[in-house]
């Protein structure tokens, strides 16, 4: 007899169908001005769940899901990729990053392509592997291209502290950590109408659900932090609909088995010791104040943007004129609106970053809803 998987209950077909029926019943009660109800799922993990299990299709047309900018690989602008490539092209250098990033196109190439040309570009699954690479290559300049939202920032902060403690003078950091709230605020401040938010769960484990409170207060939006399993997400949608129909705008946590309102205070303090907020240019959204994280001045000797400033380009080419990745990240368009989707732009030949990561909206659509030829 097989031992049940811990997540089986959160993928149970009967529970899923029961939630869908309850949601459909509530959706029929929405007033005409709120049909369809535009719900933004901020994180690419939720987009993946929607498409993999066909939830969006089952809940149309009363509900319309707007895909948000919650894919760290997707929001990386070309300039940051160009800078990573420039670092890889320096003599005696090793560039290390996470797997998906090596395939993101820059202005002229990707890290994967310069790796094929002989540059030492490596990918790791744990940032802590970077320490070993630096120790094993004392004569090389090792640069870690760090990416991710609040979820992965503490790992980078810990890595930076350990590098300093071990006096690894050949290890440097090119930080591309970004924050969820400023990007969502930029979208909410635009003309795009969002009625409710499904907030990311893994980010909230670190930051706490409290970071979404301003969206409730400033924009009068219902917000629910939901898990990524289909039952979790459906319960989150049900909770949002209940708020809308009852005239409430509150911040609620569906994923309470993991997420708290305050989050992981130890991780937050660690990040605060090593990094500080700064402006960051997002793909599709442009430069947003205080939306990224940079190293504090006392770590300047580890900051690749300072140490190797003369090697780094400061401008990049514009995206392909037909690529709609920027508008997709803003929730203005969907992947099937793009003329390049599934033809010129595929996971094996991505033109835009949204087709690279498994959490990118275009990659998810390609996998689960690519039109038949």
mmCIF file of C-alpha atoms in Angstrom:
data_model
loop_
_atom_site.group_PDB
_atom_site.id
_atom_site.type_symbol
_atom_site.label_atom_id
_atom_site.label_comp_id
_atom_site.label_asym_id
_atom_site.label_seq_id
_atom_site.Cartn_x
_atom_site.Cartn_y
_atom_site.Cartn_z
ATOM 1 C CA UNK A 1 0.000 0.000 0.000
ATOM 2 C CA UNK A 2 1.406 3.364 -1.031
ATOM 3 C CA UNK A 3 1.956 6.010 1.608
ATOM 4 C CA UNK A 4 -0.114 9.126 0.784
ATOM 5 C CA UNK A 5 1.879 12.130 -0.327
ATOM 6 C CA UNK A 6 1.602 15.127 1.963
ATOM 7 C CA UNK A 7 0.231 17.280 -0.854
ATOM 8 C CA UNK A 8 -2.310 14.759 -2.163
ATOM 9 C CA UNK A 9 -5.128 16.359 -0.174
ATOM 10 C CA UNK A 10 -4.407 19.699 -1.807
ATOM 11 C CA UNK A 11 -4.793 18.155 -5.273
ATOM 12 C CA UNK A 12 -7.853 16.047 -4.503
ATOM 13 C CA UNK A 13 -10.202 16.088 -7.488
ATOM 14 C CA UNK A 14 -13.396 15.982 -5.427
ATOM 15 C CA UNK A 15 -12.285 18.929 -3.300
ATOM 16 C CA UNK A 16 -11.232 20.866 -6.398
ATOM 17 C CA UNK A 17 -14.606 20.318 -8.079
ATOM 18 C CA UNK A 18 -16.464 21.252 -4.897
ATOM 19 C CA UNK A 19 -14.567 24.532 -4.647
ATOM 20 C CA UNK A 20 -15.157 25.292 -8.327
ATOM 21 C CA UNK A 21 -18.905 24.784 -7.842
ATOM 22 C CA UNK A 22 -18.910 27.093 -4.810
ATOM 23 C CA UNK A 23 -16.913 29.742 -6.673
ATOM 24 C CA UNK A 24 -19.172 29.540 -9.725
ATOM 25 C CA UNK A 25 -22.205 29.982 -7.483
ATOM 26 C CA UNK A 26 -20.715 33.100 -5.886
ATOM 27 C CA UNK A 27 -19.551 34.459 -9.237
ATOM 28 C CA UNK A 28 -23.144 34.419 -10.511
ATOM 29 C CA UNK A 29 -23.975 36.919 -7.774
ATOM 30 C CA UNK A 30 -21.423 39.494 -8.946
ATOM 31 C CA UNK A 31 -23.034 42.760 -10.110
ATOM 32 C CA UNK A 32 -22.558 43.666 -13.815
ATOM 33 C CA UNK A 33 -19.830 46.285 -13.138
ATOM 34 C CA UNK A 34 -17.705 43.512 -11.603
ATOM 35 C CA UNK A 35 -18.175 40.986 -14.404
ATOM 36 C CA UNK A 36 -15.650 39.820 -15.173
ATOM 37 C CA UNK A 37 -13.925 40.217 -11.841
ATOM 38 C CA UNK A 38 -10.264 40.976 -12.592
ATOM 39 C CA UNK A 39 -8.102 39.031 -10.156
ATOM 40 C CA UNK A 40 -4.348 39.492 -10.395
ATOM 41 C CA UNK A 41 -2.310 36.494 -9.357
ATOM 42 C CA UNK A 42 0.989 38.223 -8.687
ATOM 43 C CA UNK A 43 3.276 35.193 -8.680
ATOM 44 C CA UNK A 44 4.218 33.018 -11.628
ATOM 45 C CA UNK A 45 3.714 29.960 -9.430
ATOM 46 C CA UNK A 46 0.004 30.761 -9.259
ATOM 47 C CA UNK A 47 -0.107 31.281 -13.030
ATOM 48 C CA UNK A 48 1.412 27.818 -13.392
ATOM 49 C CA UNK A 49 -1.279 26.322 -11.147
ATOM 50 C CA UNK A 50 -4.061 28.099 -13.058
ATOM 51 C CA UNK A 51 -2.867 26.719 -16.379
ATOM 52 C CA UNK A 52 -1.728 23.269 -15.290
ATOM 53 C CA UNK A 53 -5.071 22.422 -13.705
ATOM 54 C CA UNK A 54 -7.231 24.416 -16.113
ATOM 55 C CA UNK A 55 -8.694 26.502 -13.302
ATOM 56 C CA UNK A 56 -8.852 29.710 -15.296
ATOM 57 C CA UNK A 57 -10.840 28.081 -18.083
ATOM 58 C CA UNK A 58 -13.261 26.504 -15.611
ATOM 59 C CA UNK A 59 -13.953 29.843 -13.916
ATOM 60 C CA UNK A 60 -14.381 31.968 -17.043
ATOM 61 C CA UNK A 61 -16.117 34.196 -18.074
ATOM 62 C CA UNK A 62 -17.163 35.555 -14.669
ATOM 63 C CA UNK A 63 -13.549 35.697 -13.478
ATOM 64 C CA UNK A 64 -10.591 37.034 -15.450
ATOM 65 C CA UNK A 65 -7.107 36.262 -14.198
ATOM 66 C CA UNK A 66 -4.495 38.945 -14.771
ATOM 67 C CA UNK A 67 -0.948 37.616 -14.698
ATOM 68 C CA UNK A 68 1.383 39.731 -12.577
ATOM 69 C CA UNK A 69 5.134 40.436 -12.560
ATOM 70 C CA UNK A 70 6.036 37.725 -10.052
ATOM 71 C CA UNK A 71 8.725 35.941 -12.073
ATOM 72 C CA UNK A 72 12.235 37.130 -11.101
ATOM 73 C CA UNK A 73 13.865 35.848 -14.285
ATOM 74 C CA UNK A 74 11.210 37.491 -16.458
ATOM 75 C CA UNK A 75 11.545 40.960 -14.958
ATOM 76 C CA UNK A 76 15.313 41.117 -15.471
ATOM 77 C CA UNK A 77 15.991 43.828 -18.075
ATOM 78 C CA UNK A 78 18.458 43.319 -20.893
ATOM 79 C CA UNK A 79 20.975 45.681 -19.324
ATOM 80 C CA UNK A 80 21.433 43.419 -16.300
ATOM 81 C CA UNK A 81 21.981 40.435 -18.597
ATOM 82 C CA UNK A 82 24.462 42.458 -20.644
ATOM 83 C CA UNK A 83 26.339 43.307 -17.454
ATOM 84 C CA UNK A 84 26.467 39.643 -16.432
ATOM 85 C CA UNK A 85 27.866 38.792 -19.867
ATOM 86 C CA UNK A 86 30.462 41.564 -19.551
ATOM 87 C CA UNK A 87 31.557 40.103 -16.216
ATOM 88 C CA UNK A 88 31.864 36.664 -17.821
ATOM 89 C CA UNK A 89 34.038 38.139 -20.567
ATOM 90 C CA UNK A 90 36.588 39.594 -18.137
ATOM 91 C CA UNK A 91 39.934 37.741 -18.037
ATOM 92 C CA UNK A 92 40.196 35.035 -15.365
ATOM 93 C CA UNK A 93 36.561 35.292 -14.337
ATOM 94 C CA UNK A 94 33.879 32.791 -13.412
ATOM 95 C CA UNK A 95 30.245 33.868 -13.456
ATOM 96 C CA UNK A 96 27.835 31.808 -11.376
ATOM 97 C CA UNK A 97 24.053 32.067 -11.366
ATOM 98 C CA UNK A 98 20.837 30.080 -11.134
ATOM 99 C CA UNK A 99 19.896 27.850 -14.054
ATOM 100 C CA UNK A 100 17.036 29.749 -15.722
ATOM 101 C CA UNK A 101 18.949 33.012 -15.939
ATOM 102 C CA UNK A 102 21.587 31.703 -18.331
ATOM 103 C CA UNK A 103 18.967 31.435 -21.096
ATOM 104 C CA UNK A 104 17.544 34.972 -20.819
ATOM 105 C CA UNK A 105 18.446 36.990 -23.931
ATOM 106 C CA UNK A 106 20.537 40.124 -23.523
ATOM 107 C CA UNK A 107 21.075 42.737 -26.223
ATOM 108 C CA UNK A 108 23.208 40.438 -28.374
ATOM 109 C CA UNK A 109 23.500 37.105 -26.590
ATOM 110 C CA UNK A 110 22.626 35.114 -23.482
ATOM 111 C CA UNK A 111 24.922 33.734 -20.802
ATOM 112 C CA UNK A 112 24.304 30.312 -22.310
ATOM 113 C CA UNK A 113 25.638 31.486 -25.658
ATOM 114 C CA UNK A 114 28.802 33.051 -24.234
ATOM 115 C CA UNK A 115 29.306 29.862 -22.245
ATOM 116 C CA UNK A 116 29.205 27.929 -25.519
ATOM 117 C CA UNK A 117 31.886 30.304 -26.796
ATOM 118 C CA UNK A 118 34.211 29.214 -24.004
ATOM 119 C CA UNK A 119 33.473 31.641 -21.167
ATOM 120 C CA UNK A 120 33.308 30.119 -17.701
ATOM 121 C CA UNK A 121 29.620 30.443 -16.825
ATOM 122 C CA UNK A 122 28.218 28.023 -14.275
ATOM 123 C CA UNK A 123 24.803 27.497 -12.758
ATOM 124 C CA UNK A 124 24.046 26.220 -9.284
ATOM 125 C CA UNK A 125 20.947 25.069 -7.444
ATOM 126 C CA UNK A 126 22.087 26.409 -4.075
ATOM 127 C CA UNK A 127 23.840 29.753 -3.623
ATOM 128 C CA UNK A 128 26.066 28.117 -0.987
ATOM 129 C CA UNK A 129 27.810 26.222 -3.808
ATOM 130 C CA UNK A 130 29.319 29.566 -4.799
ATOM 131 C CA UNK A 131 31.534 29.536 -1.700
ATOM 132 C CA UNK A 132 33.111 26.261 -2.761
ATOM 133 C CA UNK A 133 33.675 27.513 -6.305
ATOM 134 C CA UNK A 134 35.477 30.580 -4.952
ATOM 135 C CA UNK A 135 37.591 28.485 -2.580
ATOM 136 C CA UNK A 136 38.532 26.055 -5.351
ATOM 137 C CA UNK A 137 39.551 28.871 -7.729
ATOM 138 C CA UNK A 138 41.575 31.390 -5.679
ATOM 139 C CA UNK A 139 43.215 32.889 -8.792
ATOM 140 C CA UNK A 140 39.859 33.576 -10.470
ATOM 141 C CA UNK A 141 37.396 36.425 -10.012
ATOM 142 C CA UNK A 142 34.155 34.640 -9.109
ATOM 143 C CA UNK A 143 30.984 36.714 -9.575
ATOM 144 C CA UNK A 144 27.613 35.498 -8.337
ATOM 145 C CA UNK A 145 24.653 36.918 -10.273
ATOM 146 C CA UNK A 146 22.019 36.885 -7.534
ATOM 147 C CA UNK A 147 18.340 37.047 -8.487
ATOM 148 C CA UNK A 148 14.989 36.573 -6.829
ATOM 149 C CA UNK A 149 12.289 38.194 -4.746
ATOM 150 C CA UNK A 150 12.125 38.349 -0.955
ATOM 151 C CA UNK A 151 12.128 34.527 -0.906
ATOM 152 C CA UNK A 152 15.766 34.102 -1.960
ATOM 153 C CA UNK A 153 17.244 37.372 -0.675
ATOM 154 C CA UNK A 154 18.112 35.949 2.794
ATOM 155 C CA UNK A 155 20.173 33.181 1.171
ATOM 156 C CA UNK A 156 22.218 35.773 -0.699
ATOM 157 C CA UNK A 157 22.606 37.849 2.465
ATOM 158 C CA UNK A 158 23.893 34.819 4.353
ATOM 159 C CA UNK A 159 26.260 34.006 1.504
ATOM 160 C CA UNK A 160 27.663 37.551 1.530
ATOM 161 C CA UNK A 161 28.268 37.428 5.272
ATOM 162 C CA UNK A 162 30.012 34.072 4.976
ATOM 163 C CA UNK A 163 32.185 35.327 2.120
ATOM 164 C CA UNK A 164 33.319 38.217 4.287
ATOM 165 C CA UNK A 165 33.836 35.989 7.322
ATOM 166 C CA UNK A 166 35.974 33.555 5.301
ATOM 167 C CA UNK A 167 37.862 36.454 3.711
ATOM 168 C CA UNK A 168 37.156 35.230 0.190
ATOM 169 C CA UNK A 169 38.694 38.180 -1.590
ATOM 170 C CA UNK A 170 37.972 36.702 -5.028
ATOM 171 C CA UNK A 171 34.177 36.460 -4.594
ATOM 172 C CA UNK A 172 31.908 39.299 -5.741
ATOM 173 C CA UNK A 173 28.156 39.855 -6.055
ATOM 174 C CA UNK A 174 26.005 41.366 -8.787
ATOM 175 C CA UNK A 175 22.675 41.800 -7.001
ATOM 176 C CA UNK A 176 19.370 41.647 -8.859
ATOM 177 C CA UNK A 177 17.077 41.036 -5.913
ATOM 178 C CA UNK A 178 13.741 42.808 -6.269
ATOM 179 C CA UNK A 179 10.715 43.436 -4.058
ATOM 180 C CA UNK A 180 7.112 42.476 -4.779
ATOM 181 C CA UNK A 181 5.158 45.426 -3.267
ATOM 182 C CA UNK A 182 6.690 48.264 -5.350
ATOM 183 C CA UNK A 183 6.052 46.419 -8.618
ATOM 184 C CA UNK A 184 2.435 45.659 -7.718
ATOM 185 C CA UNK A 185 1.941 49.255 -6.601
ATOM 186 C CA UNK A 186 3.241 50.477 -9.977
ATOM 187 C CA UNK A 187 0.624 48.348 -11.740
ATOM 188 C CA UNK A 188 -2.183 49.411 -9.399
ATOM 189 C CA UNK A 189 -1.272 53.056 -9.983
ATOM 190 C CA UNK A 190 -1.650 52.579 -13.737
ATOM 191 C CA UNK A 191 -4.947 52.599 -15.629
ATOM 192 C CA UNK A 192 -5.266 48.815 -15.535
ATOM 193 C CA UNK A 193 -8.299 47.861 -13.431
ATOM 194 C CA UNK A 194 -7.657 45.193 -10.815
ATOM 195 C CA UNK A 195 -10.473 44.177 -8.457
ATOM 196 C CA UNK A 196 -8.619 41.757 -6.149
ATOM 197 C CA UNK A 197 -5.183 40.249 -5.518
ATOM 198 C CA UNK A 198 -3.913 36.740 -4.901
ATOM 199 C CA UNK A 199 -0.639 37.453 -3.117
ATOM 200 C CA UNK A 200 2.469 35.238 -3.346
ATOM 201 C CA UNK A 201 2.879 32.652 -0.618
ATOM 202 C CA UNK A 202 6.602 31.859 -0.624
ATOM 203 C CA UNK A 203 7.511 35.554 -0.565
ATOM 204 C CA UNK A 204 5.134 35.958 2.372
ATOM 205 C CA UNK A 205 6.877 33.239 4.381
ATOM 206 C CA UNK A 206 9.880 35.574 4.591
ATOM 207 C CA UNK A 207 8.317 39.038 4.474
ATOM 208 C CA UNK A 208 5.036 38.301 6.201
ATOM 209 C CA UNK A 209 1.602 39.076 4.802
ATOM 210 C CA UNK A 210 1.862 42.563 6.304
ATOM 211 C CA UNK A 211 3.642 43.888 3.194
ATOM 212 C CA UNK A 212 0.322 43.753 1.303
ATOM 213 C CA UNK A 213 -1.630 45.816 3.836
ATOM 214 C CA UNK A 214 -1.075 49.090 1.911
ATOM 215 C CA UNK A 215 -2.922 47.657 -1.099
ATOM 216 C CA UNK A 216 -5.994 47.181 1.073
ATOM 217 C CA UNK A 217 -5.689 50.623 2.642
ATOM 218 C CA UNK A 218 -4.676 52.677 -0.412
ATOM 219 C CA UNK A 219 -6.572 50.881 -3.181
ATOM 220 C CA UNK A 220 -9.461 49.285 -1.253
ATOM 221 C CA UNK A 221 -8.588 45.871 -2.683
ATOM 222 C CA UNK A 222 -9.358 42.478 -1.182
ATOM 223 C CA UNK A 223 -6.069 40.574 -0.798
ATOM 224 C CA UNK A 224 -5.599 36.898 0.040
ATOM 225 C CA UNK A 225 -2.243 35.151 0.486
ATOM 226 C CA UNK A 226 -2.794 31.695 -1.015
ATOM 227 C CA UNK A 227 -0.667 28.590 -1.457
ATOM 228 C CA UNK A 228 0.301 27.202 -4.850
ATOM 229 C CA UNK A 229 -1.580 23.901 -4.770
ATOM 230 C CA UNK A 230 -4.932 23.941 -6.631
ATOM 231 C CA UNK A 231 -7.041 23.528 -3.486
ATOM 232 C CA UNK A 232 -5.097 26.337 -1.815
ATOM 233 C CA UNK A 233 -5.550 28.654 -4.766
ATOM 234 C CA UNK A 234 -9.249 27.864 -5.162
ATOM 235 C CA UNK A 235 -9.880 28.511 -1.482
ATOM 236 C CA UNK A 236 -8.055 31.829 -1.889
ATOM 237 C CA UNK A 237 -10.283 32.749 -4.844
ATOM 238 C CA UNK A 238 -13.361 31.750 -2.832
ATOM 239 C CA UNK A 239 -12.218 33.992 0.036
ATOM 240 C CA UNK A 240 -11.740 36.904 -2.379
ATOM 241 C CA UNK A 241 -15.230 36.471 -3.820
ATOM 242 C CA UNK A 242 -16.723 36.381 -0.332
ATOM 243 C CA UNK A 243 -15.023 39.689 0.443
ATOM 244 C CA UNK A 244 -16.250 41.304 -2.769
ATOM 245 C CA UNK A 245 -19.851 40.186 -2.309
ATOM 246 C CA UNK A 246 -19.883 41.201 1.357
ATOM 247 C CA UNK A 247 -18.401 44.612 0.583
ATOM 248 C CA UNK A 248 -15.236 43.926 2.583
ATOM 249 C CA UNK A 249 -11.648 44.845 1.726
ATOM 250 C CA UNK A 250 -9.314 42.914 3.985
ATOM 251 C CA UNK A 251 -5.951 41.189 4.027
ATOM 252 C CA UNK A 252 -6.481 37.495 4.696
ATOM 253 C CA UNK A 253 -4.148 34.504 4.838
ATOM 254 C CA UNK A 254 -5.354 31.272 3.273
ATOM 255 C CA UNK A 255 -1.890 29.680 3.482
ATOM 256 C CA UNK A 256 -1.869 29.918 7.271
ATOM 257 C CA UNK A 257 -0.066 26.601 7.726
ATOM 258 C CA UNK A 258 3.098 28.373 6.538
ATOM 259 C CA UNK A 259 2.504 32.153 6.330
ATOM 260 C CA UNK A 260 2.126 34.556 9.247
ATOM 261 C CA UNK A 261 1.385 38.263 9.303
ATOM 262 C CA UNK A 262 4.896 39.126 10.576
ATOM 263 C CA UNK A 263 6.953 36.619 8.583
ATOM 264 C CA UNK A 264 10.454 35.389 9.366
ATOM 265 C CA UNK A 265 11.902 38.195 11.478
ATOM 266 C CA UNK A 266 15.337 36.603 11.651
ATOM 267 C CA UNK A 267 15.566 36.466 7.861
ATOM 268 C CA UNK A 268 14.293 40.042 7.570
ATOM 269 C CA UNK A 269 16.946 41.259 10.026
ATOM 270 C CA UNK A 270 19.675 39.377 8.164
ATOM 271 C CA UNK A 271 18.716 41.043 4.886
ATOM 272 C CA UNK A 272 18.558 44.434 6.589
ATOM 273 C CA UNK A 273 22.097 44.026 7.920
ATOM 274 C CA UNK A 274 23.565 43.316 4.476
ATOM 275 C CA UNK A 275 21.332 45.125 1.975
ATOM 276 C CA UNK A 276 19.330 48.299 1.524
ATOM 277 C CA UNK A 277 16.528 49.280 -0.890
ATOM 278 C CA UNK A 278 17.447 51.014 -4.140
ATOM 279 C CA UNK A 279 15.858 51.874 -7.473
ATOM 280 C CA UNK A 280 15.716 49.047 -9.997
ATOM 281 C CA UNK A 281 14.731 48.995 -13.663
ATOM 282 C CA UNK A 282 12.171 46.237 -14.295
ATOM 283 C CA UNK A 283 11.472 44.739 -17.677
ATOM 284 C CA UNK A 284 8.139 46.165 -18.801
ATOM 285 C CA UNK A 285 7.653 48.378 -15.755
ATOM 286 C CA UNK A 286 10.687 50.646 -16.053
ATOM 287 C CA UNK A 287 12.620 52.034 -13.113
ATOM 288 C CA UNK A 288 10.759 51.809 -9.812
ATOM 289 C CA UNK A 289 12.143 53.584 -6.717
ATOM 290 C CA UNK A 290 13.109 51.381 -3.767
ATOM 291 C CA UNK A 291 12.100 48.221 -5.636
ATOM 292 C CA UNK A 292 15.475 46.457 -5.598
ATOM 293 C CA UNK A 293 18.094 45.563 -3.014
ATOM 294 C CA UNK A 294 21.723 46.676 -3.135
ATOM 295 C CA UNK A 295 24.682 46.034 -0.859
ATOM 296 C CA UNK A 296 25.264 48.363 2.059
ATOM 297 C CA UNK A 297 28.420 50.524 1.824
ATOM 298 C CA UNK A 298 30.379 48.342 4.253
ATOM 299 C CA UNK A 299 30.198 45.529 1.694
ATOM 300 C CA UNK A 300 31.385 47.701 -1.206
ATOM 301 C CA UNK A 301 34.503 45.566 -1.659
ATOM 302 C CA UNK A 302 32.218 42.656 -2.619
ATOM 303 C CA UNK A 303 29.954 44.669 -4.926
ATOM 304 C CA UNK A 304 30.646 43.757 -8.561
ATOM 305 C CA UNK A 305 28.890 46.922 -9.736
ATOM 306 C CA UNK A 306 31.492 48.996 -7.881
ATOM 307 C CA UNK A 307 34.617 46.842 -8.213
ATOM 308 C CA UNK A 308 34.156 46.195 -11.947
ATOM 309 C CA UNK A 309 32.289 49.361 -12.862
ATOM 310 C CA UNK A 310 34.538 50.132 -15.848
ATOM 311 C CA UNK A 311 33.655 46.776 -17.430
ATOM 312 C CA UNK A 312 29.876 47.170 -17.183
ATOM 313 C CA UNK A 313 27.695 48.609 -19.963
ATOM 314 C CA UNK A 314 25.186 51.248 -18.900
ATOM 315 C CA UNK A 315 22.797 51.055 -21.867
ATOM 316 C CA UNK A 316 21.127 48.180 -23.678
ATOM 317 C CA UNK A 317 19.234 47.565 -26.876
ATOM 318 C CA UNK A 318 15.468 47.769 -26.820
ATOM 319 C CA UNK A 319 13.447 44.562 -26.797
ATOM 320 C CA UNK A 320 12.361 43.038 -30.104
ATOM 321 C CA UNK A 321 9.686 45.369 -31.462
ATOM 322 C CA UNK A 322 7.141 42.544 -31.702
ATOM 323 C CA UNK A 323 7.893 41.072 -28.266
ATOM 324 C CA UNK A 324 5.074 41.789 -25.808
ATOM 325 C CA UNK A 325 6.809 40.459 -22.688
ATOM 326 C CA UNK A 326 6.732 43.881 -21.021
ATOM 327 C CA UNK A 327 2.984 44.280 -21.485
ATOM 328 C CA UNK A 328 2.416 40.703 -20.329
ATOM 329 C CA UNK A 329 4.357 41.405 -17.126
ATOM 330 C CA UNK A 330 2.150 44.451 -16.519
ATOM 331 C CA UNK A 331 -0.971 42.347 -16.946
ATOM 332 C CA UNK A 332 -2.104 44.419 -19.930
ATOM 333 C CA UNK A 333 -1.860 41.524 -22.400
ATOM 334 C CA UNK A 334 -1.692 37.740 -22.304
ATOM 335 C CA UNK A 335 0.764 35.444 -24.093
ATOM 336 C CA UNK A 336 -1.677 34.445 -26.833
ATOM 337 C CA UNK A 337 -1.922 38.131 -27.810
ATOM 338 C CA UNK A 338 1.690 38.025 -29.026
ATOM 339 C CA UNK A 339 2.314 37.261 -32.705
ATOM 340 C CA UNK A 340 5.681 35.679 -31.830
ATOM 341 C CA UNK A 341 4.199 33.221 -29.333
ATOM 342 C CA UNK A 342 4.777 29.601 -30.293
ATOM 343 C CA UNK A 343 6.291 30.478 -33.668
ATOM 344 C CA UNK A 344 9.403 32.656 -33.549
ATOM 345 C CA UNK A 345 9.429 32.556 -29.735
ATOM 346 C CA UNK A 346 9.519 29.143 -28.048
ATOM 347 C CA UNK A 347 11.171 27.721 -24.901
ATOM 348 C CA UNK A 348 14.052 26.401 -27.017
ATOM 349 C CA UNK A 349 14.431 29.741 -28.823
ATOM 350 C CA UNK A 350 13.120 32.441 -26.466
ATOM 351 C CA UNK A 351 12.952 36.000 -27.740
ATOM 352 C CA UNK A 352 11.476 37.408 -24.542
ATOM 353 C CA UNK A 353 12.274 36.542 -20.927
ATOM 354 C CA UNK A 354 8.660 35.457 -20.285
ATOM 355 C CA UNK A 355 9.339 32.346 -22.392
ATOM 356 C CA UNK A 356 12.439 31.313 -20.419
ATOM 357 C CA UNK A 357 11.478 30.580 -16.826
ATOM 358 C CA UNK A 358 9.075 27.797 -15.891
ATOM 359 C CA UNK A 359 7.147 30.512 -14.009
ATOM 360 C CA UNK A 360 7.071 32.872 -16.988
ATOM 361 C CA UNK A 361 3.548 33.356 -18.338
ATOM 362 C CA UNK A 362 4.568 32.612 -21.932
ATOM 363 C CA UNK A 363 6.400 29.405 -20.990
ATOM 364 C CA UNK A 364 3.396 28.273 -18.929
ATOM 365 C CA UNK A 365 0.974 29.006 -21.776
ATOM 366 C CA UNK A 366 3.253 27.235 -24.261
ATOM 367 C CA UNK A 367 3.293 24.128 -22.089
ATOM 368 C CA UNK A 368 -0.393 23.987 -21.216
ATOM 369 C CA UNK A 369 -2.371 25.880 -23.856
ATOM 370 C CA UNK A 370 -0.297 26.070 -27.023
ATOM 371 C CA UNK A 371 -2.749 26.060 -29.960
ATOM 372 C CA UNK A 372 -2.643 22.938 -32.097
ATOM 373 C CA UNK A 373 -1.106 23.451 -35.586
#
